[in-house]
């Protein structure tokens, strides 16, 4: 038996839709991408969803929109100016952080709770300085940050909130989808995520103006995809196919990605129900080890209805973590570090202007003692029993 970190979740429907796109020769961003955006916005309960070619691109687009001269911040807030600070959790993926730096900001790393794996609200508040303009909660591994606490802090200090939800599609906070609480939220549809478009990402917002700014920056700075073509400047005298009103990238998805999205999204609730079932069974199976103090498993933040992305656990110390990881790999269970561990300890940070606010003891513990194994909709009882037995035999 082999438990891999991820398993494919697509089938004949996605393949047939892709083939239809290829045969039609409409392969660059078009009706299928638009249809997926509309369906996604409806599903998430937001006004706008802007589809891009990865979750990293979604973060890039979001931060460059916030840094753009045409950005209109919510009342009392500021955009991202050169040297402005953004608070991020120390335990996150690299491309939560790089786009902030690329857009001219300074990431400020704060500690995470080793039980819930989420950024600590009290560490966020303590990290705020005169140049702090934004906060980027990351809902790690399908759990949720304490969004009530973070929203209160954001409101008290006039901070823009950009939720990196790339690991938590379908996770809810007080009944509402995470990623829809901030000014913007981003999602990823990479192969191993809750649904996949092979590669792909989404930015969501309720702000009409900001949505057009995102669409403009997504594709060349031109006006083609804007709801209001003259929003950023009068281009009526120009050929409307080639009117440029801003800087921009090309972060567009293809119709093949849109084709996947159209068929994957209706399956999301079912996939997440299966994830929740497997999570409960694994938690029950591992409960004796938790009671003995051999491991801790991710504690769901009160108020969250999670959709576990992987199944993380922490051992007592780093030596045990290493031995357990070797045992599981030898037994056919793939394991990996919890996201990137403490990003402050990644070599790249030596070249990146940043600030570490306070101690990162929780993030260090997550890095040194944490691992996770795969959690996907295909899990059955035999998979759960196999994983529980292999972990239990290690501690015997
Ligand atoms: C928290 C977080 N942000 C951003 C990303 C980037 O997403 P993508 O792999 O689609 O570029 C990931 C990837 O897994 C992630 O975990």
XYZ file of C-alpha atoms in Angstrom, residues 4 18 42 54 79 138 145 178 202-204 219 290 356:
14
model
C 0.998 9.598 -1.596
C -10.280 20.000 -22.461
C -21.397 32.532 -6.762
C -1.560 29.973 -10.258
C -1.910 51.198 -0.281
C -2.788 32.476 5.719
C -6.963 31.811 11.389
C -12.495 31.942 4.361
C -8.261 33.070 -8.146
C -8.484 36.514 -6.593
C -11.841 37.469 -5.101
C -3.469 41.153 -18.826
C -2.308 12.221 21.464
C 10.999 39.385 12.360
